[in-house]
Coordinates of C-alpha atoms in Angstrom, one line a residue:
F572 CA 98.0 98.2 62.1
G573 CA 94.4 98.8 61.9
K574 CA 94.3 100.3 65.4
L575 CA 96.8 102.8 64.9
I576 CA 96.0 103.8 61.3
T577 CA 92.5 104.6 62.9
T578 CA 94.3 106.6 65.9
Q579 CA 97.2 108.7 64.5
I580 CA 95.2 109.3 61.2
R581 CA 91.6 108.1 60.7
N582 CA 90.8 110.0 64.0
V583 CA 92.7 113.7 63.4
K584 CA 90.9 113.6 60.5
T585 CA 87.6 113.5 61.9
E586 CA 88.7 116.3 64.5
L587 CA 89.8 118.6 62.0
K588 CA 86.3 118.3 60.1
I589 CA 84.4 118.6 63.8
K590 CA 86.8 121.3 65.1
Q591 CA 85.0 124.0 62.3
D592 CA 81.7 122.9 63.9
I593 CA 82.1 123.4 67.7
D594 CA 79.9 126.8 69.0
R595 CA 82.4 130.0 70.0
F596 CA 81.0 131.0 72.9
S597 CA 83.6 133.8 73.6
N598 CA 87.4 135.3 72.5
I599 CA 90.1 133.9 73.9
K600 CA 91.7 137.3 75.1
N601 CA 93.5 136.9 78.7
K602 CA 97.2 136.8 78.2
T603 CA 97.4 133.7 80.4
S604 CA 94.1 132.0 79.0
S605 CA 95.5 132.7 75.4
M606 CA 99.1 130.9 76.9
V607 CA 97.3 127.9 78.6
R608 CA 95.5 127.6 75.1
E609 CA 98.8 127.4 72.8
Q610 CA 99.6 124.3 75.4
Y611 CA 96.5 122.2 74.9
E612 CA 96.1 122.6 71.3
S613 CA 99.6 121.2 70.5
S614 CA 98.9 118.8 73.7
P615 CA 95.6 117.9 74.0
Y616 CA 94.8 116.7 77.6
P617 CA 94.2 113.7 78.3
R618 CA 93.8 111.5 75.7
W619 CA 91.7 108.7 76.5
S620 CA 89.8 106.0 75.1
N621 CA 86.8 105.0 77.9
V622 CA 84.7 106.2 80.3
A623 CA 83.5 103.6 82.5
R624 CA 79.5 103.7 82.2
I625 CA 77.7 103.8 85.4
R626 CA 74.0 103.5 86.6
Q627 CA 72.3 106.7 85.5
K628 CA 71.2 108.3 89.0
P629 CA 69.4 111.2 90.2
V630 CA 71.3 114.2 91.3
L631 CA 70.4 114.1 94.8
A632 CA 70.5 110.1 95.4
R633 CA 74.4 110.2 93.6
L634 CA 75.6 113.1 96.5
G635 CA 73.2 111.1 99.4
G636 CA 76.0 107.7 97.9
M637 CA 78.9 109.6 98.0
F638 CA 78.3 111.6 101.4
P639 CA 75.9 110.0 103.4
H640 CA 76.4 112.3 106.3
A641 CA 76.3 116.0 104.8
N642 CA 73.3 118.0 105.7
L643 CA 71.3 117.6 101.5
R644 CA 68.5 119.3 102.7
D645 CA 68.7 122.6 100.8
L646 CA 69.4 121.2 97.8
E647 CA 67.2 122.5 94.8
I648 CA 68.1 120.6 91.9
S649 CA 65.9 120.3 88.7
E650 CA 65.6 116.3 87.7
T651 CA 67.0 117.3 84.1
P652 CA 70.0 119.1 85.6
H653 CA 71.6 121.9 83.7
I654 CA 75.3 121.1 84.1
L655 CA 78.3 123.3 83.4
V656 CA 81.8 121.3 82.9
A657 CA 84.2 124.2 83.0
G658 CA 87.5 123.3 81.1
C659 CA 86.2 120.1 79.9
G660 CA 89.4 119.6 78.5
T661 CA 88.7 116.3 75.7
G662 CA 86.2 115.6 77.1
A663 CA 85.8 112.7 80.0
S664 CA 84.1 114.5 82.3
A665 CA 81.4 115.9 80.0
I666 CA 80.5 112.4 78.8
T667 CA 80.5 111.0 82.3
A668 CA 78.8 113.9 83.6
A669 CA 76.2 113.5 80.7
L670 CA 76.4 109.2 81.9
R671 CA 76.4 109.6 85.4
Y672 CA 73.0 111.9 86.1
T673 CA 69.7 110.8 85.2
G674 CA 68.4 114.0 82.4
A675 CA 71.5 115.2 82.7
K676 CA 72.0 118.6 80.3
V677 CA 75.8 119.5 80.0
F678 CA 77.3 122.9 78.7
A679 CA 81.4 121.8 77.7
L680 CA 83.1 125.0 77.6
D681 CA 87.0 125.0 76.9
L682 CA 90.0 127.1 75.6
S683 CA 91.2 124.4 73.3
L684 CA 89.6 123.6 69.7
A685 CA 91.9 120.4 70.0
S686 CA 90.6 119.2 73.0
L687 CA 87.1 119.9 72.1
S688 CA 86.6 118.1 68.9
Y689 CA 88.7 114.8 70.7
G690 CA 85.6 115.0 73.1
K691 CA 83.2 115.4 70.5
R692 CA 84.7 112.7 68.3
K693 CA 84.5 110.3 71.6
A694 CA 80.8 111.8 72.3
I695 CA 79.7 110.8 68.7
E696 CA 81.5 107.3 68.7
L697 CA 80.1 106.0 72.6
G698 CA 76.5 107.4 71.7
V699 CA 76.5 110.3 74.2
H700 CA 74.2 113.3 72.8
A701 CA 73.4 115.5 75.7
V702 CA 77.2 117.4 75.6
E703 CA 76.8 120.7 73.9
W704 CA 80.3 121.5 73.3
N705 CA 81.6 125.3 73.3
H706 CA 84.8 127.0 72.5
G707 CA 85.7 130.1 74.8
D708 CA 87.2 131.3 78.1
I709 CA 86.4 130.8 81.8
L710 CA 86.6 135.0 82.3
D711 CA 83.5 135.2 79.9
L712 CA 80.8 132.8 81.9
G713 CA 79.5 136.3 83.3
L714 CA 78.0 136.7 79.3
Y715 CA 75.9 133.6 80.4
E716 CA 72.0 134.0 80.3
G717 CA 70.7 131.6 82.8
N718 CA 72.3 129.5 85.9
F719 CA 73.5 125.6 86.4
D720 CA 72.2 122.9 88.7
I721 CA 75.8 121.6 88.7
I722 CA 79.5 123.3 87.8
E723 CA 82.4 120.5 87.7
C724 CA 85.9 121.8 87.3
A725 CA 88.7 120.1 88.9
G726 CA 92.1 120.6 87.5
V727 CA 91.2 124.2 85.8
L728 CA 90.9 127.1 88.2
H729 CA 94.7 126.0 89.6
H730 CA 96.0 127.5 85.8
M731 CA 94.0 130.8 85.5
E732 CA 96.1 133.6 86.2
N733 CA 94.0 134.3 89.5
P734 CA 91.9 131.2 90.6
V735 CA 89.5 132.8 93.1
H736 CA 88.2 135.3 90.5
G737 CA 87.3 132.1 88.3
W738 CA 85.7 130.5 91.0
E739 CA 84.1 133.6 92.0
L740 CA 82.3 133.6 88.4
L741 CA 81.7 130.3 88.6
R742 CA 80.0 130.9 92.1
N743 CA 78.0 133.4 90.0
I744 CA 77.0 131.0 87.5
L745 CA 75.2 128.3 90.3
K746 CA 72.1 127.8 91.5
P747 CA 71.4 128.7 94.8
G748 CA 70.5 125.5 96.2
G749 CA 73.2 124.2 93.4
V750 CA 76.5 121.9 93.6
M751 CA 79.7 122.6 92.3
K752 CA 82.7 119.9 91.8
V753 CA 86.2 121.7 92.1
G754 CA 89.5 120.0 92.3
L755 CA 92.7 122.4 92.8
Y756 CA 96.2 121.4 93.3
S757 CA 98.1 121.0 96.8
E758 CA 100.6 122.7 98.0
L759 CA 102.2 120.1 100.2
A760 CA 102.0 117.2 98.0
R761 CA 103.4 119.3 94.7
T762 CA 106.2 120.7 96.9
N763 CA 108.9 118.0 96.4
V764 CA 107.9 117.1 92.8
L765 CA 108.1 121.0 91.8
N766 CA 111.7 121.7 93.7
R767 CA 113.0 118.0 93.0
G768 CA 111.9 118.6 89.7
S769 CA 114.1 121.7 89.1
E770 CA 116.8 120.0 90.7
V771 CA 116.8 116.8 88.2
L772 CA 116.4 119.2 85.0
E773 CA 116.3 122.8 84.5
F774 CA 112.7 124.1 82.8
G775 CA 111.4 125.9 79.6
K776 CA 114.5 123.9 76.9
E777 CA 112.7 123.5 73.7
P778 CA 111.9 121.4 72.0
I779 CA 109.3 120.9 74.9
F780 CA 108.8 117.1 74.3
D781 CA 112.7 116.1 74.0
H782 CA 112.5 118.0 77.7
I783 CA 109.7 116.0 78.9
R784 CA 111.0 112.7 77.6
Q785 CA 114.8 113.7 79.3
F786 CA 113.1 114.9 81.9
R787 CA 111.8 111.0 82.8
K788 CA 114.0 108.7 81.9
D789 CA 116.5 111.3 84.7
V790 CA 113.1 110.8 87.0
Y791 CA 113.0 106.9 86.6
N792 CA 116.9 106.8 86.9
L793 CA 116.2 108.3 90.8
Q794 CA 116.7 106.4 93.8
D795 CA 113.8 104.8 95.3
D796 CA 114.1 107.5 98.2
V797 CA 114.2 110.6 96.3
P798 CA 110.7 111.9 96.2
L799 CA 110.3 113.5 93.1
K800 CA 110.3 109.6 92.0
K801 CA 107.3 109.0 94.0
I802 CA 105.2 110.9 90.4
T803 CA 106.2 107.8 88.7
S804 CA 102.8 106.2 90.6
L805 CA 100.9 108.5 89.0
H806 CA 99.2 107.7 84.9
D807 CA 100.1 111.3 84.0
F808 CA 103.8 110.3 84.1
Y809 CA 103.9 108.0 80.7
T810 CA 102.2 110.2 78.5
L811 CA 104.0 113.4 76.8
S812 CA 100.3 115.9 76.9
E813 CA 99.4 114.1 80.4
C814 CA 103.2 114.6 81.6
R815 CA 103.5 118.2 80.1
D816 CA 100.3 119.2 81.8
L817 CA 101.6 117.7 85.4
I818 CA 105.4 118.8 85.1
F819 CA 105.5 121.8 82.9
H820 CA 102.3 123.5 82.4
S821 CA 102.3 127.4 82.0
E822 CA 100.5 128.7 84.2
E823 CA 100.0 127.1 87.8
H824 CA 99.0 127.7 91.6
R825 CA 98.4 125.3 94.5
F826 CA 96.8 126.1 98.1
S827 CA 96.6 124.5 101.6
L828 CA 93.2 123.1 102.6
L829 CA 93.4 126.3 105.5
Q830 CA 93.4 128.6 102.2
L831 CA 90.6 126.7 100.9
A832 CA 88.5 126.9 104.2
L833 CA 88.7 130.4 104.2
H834 CA 88.1 131.2 99.9
I835 CA 85.2 128.6 100.5
K836 CA 83.7 130.3 103.2
N837 CA 84.7 134.2 101.4
L838 CA 82.5 132.5 98.5
G839 CA 79.8 131.4 101.0
M840 CA 79.6 128.4 100.3
E841 CA 79.9 124.9 102.2
F842 CA 82.1 122.3 102.2
L843 CA 80.7 118.9 101.4
G844 CA 83.5 116.5 101.0
F845 CA 86.3 115.3 99.1
E846 CA 85.4 112.9 96.1
M847 CA 88.2 109.9 96.7
K848 CA 88.6 107.0 95.1
D849 CA 90.6 105.2 97.7
G850 CA 88.5 104.7 100.4
L851 CA 91.2 103.4 102.7
V852 CA 92.1 107.3 103.2
L853 CA 88.8 108.2 104.3
E854 CA 88.7 105.4 106.9
S855 CA 91.9 106.5 108.4
Y856 CA 90.9 110.1 108.4
R857 CA 87.6 109.1 110.6
R858 CA 89.5 106.7 113.0
Q859 CA 92.2 110.0 113.9
Y860 CA 88.9 112.0 113.8
P861 CA 85.7 110.2 115.4
S862 CA 83.5 112.8 116.1
D863 CA 83.6 114.0 112.4
I864 CA 81.2 111.4 111.0
A865 CA 80.2 113.9 107.7
A866 CA 84.6 114.1 106.8
N867 CA 83.9 117.4 106.4
N868 CA 86.1 119.7 108.9
L869 CA 88.7 121.1 106.6
E870 CA 91.1 121.8 109.8
N871 CA 91.2 118.1 111.0
W872 CA 92.1 117.8 107.0
H873 CA 95.1 120.0 107.0
N874 CA 96.4 118.3 109.8
F875 CA 95.9 115.1 108.5
E876 CA 97.4 116.0 105.5
I877 CA 100.5 117.3 107.2
N878 CA 100.9 114.1 108.5
N879 CA 100.1 112.3 105.1
P880 CA 101.7 114.5 102.7
D881 CA 101.2 112.6 99.7
T882 CA 97.3 112.2 100.3
F883 CA 96.6 114.5 97.4
I884 CA 99.3 114.3 95.0
G885 CA 97.0 114.0 92.6
M886 CA 95.1 117.5 93.5
Y887 CA 92.0 117.8 95.9
Q888 CA 89.1 116.8 94.5
F889 CA 86.0 117.9 96.5
W890 CA 82.3 119.5 96.3
L891 CA 80.8 122.6 97.6
K892 CA 77.1 123.5 98.0
L893 CA 75.5 127.0 97.8
P894 CA 72.8 126.6 100.2
D895 CA 69.4 127.5 99.3
H896 CA 68.1 129.5 102.3
Q897 CA 64.7 130.0 101.0
A898 CA 64.2 126.8 100.8
T899 CA 65.8 125.7 103.9
V900 CA 63.4 128.2 105.9
Q901 CA 60.6 126.6 103.6
K902 CA 61.6 122.8 104.9
N903 CA 62.2 124.2 108.4

């Protein structure tokens, strides 16, 4: 019962105190941003307990391990990298970034004060002091003085009114020679989830949490061959705040890999590769496309996804670089 009291009472009181000390980067003015903020004030996402403490490495060593065949020669990243986690939520990604890279300094930004205070509480508990917590909107990042070596924005842009505009704002404050991690929903992977979800239960009923509970019961009782039943394999299905984010979000956009390829080109960036937890997917891709050693051909990946539509059922998570052309000339 001690743990229960800490989780439900003591931590909540601590977060209310922390909330008063969160730095304000900007006011939330955009209508869609305000709706999204309201969702995460009542449903901070995700509620987590621990992060993996992996051995710190310099950024280039970490990227080289993930993408051993990628061209990283034109990257220009500081030995003490300045990192933006845009839409940090409850802070797991910001704290992981601080622990993952040698000498990292992290600027964490989010719409939700409830989420930020959760993240800052966890950072204090874990003894992580390299994160600066800020309340504000990605749409106001043009006000930021300076730029970043690394920008991480996973699971955020697709909840903005205009995801590509948000993406452009991030690109504009990324240092030439820097890298960006992006996470976006797949149109193909989520089609059955969304369409079948609306068939099982009508969206938009109140109260929202009773609606989610009933929805989960209905999904769990479906036959195993119904496509929507696949979401029961996702961790997010089993908690209210995470299921709300997964299925009942106030704003959502989805993309195909061919659309992403076009956006990446228009942004003047280059695709490095997908960050994947399941190495078997990458092995399967390479067997099918042995000439693509770097596994960074998005047209090939598009065809692969058509044949394996559940590959990105969570989301696309991928890394880009913003080439430093001057550095490339000097090195060549």
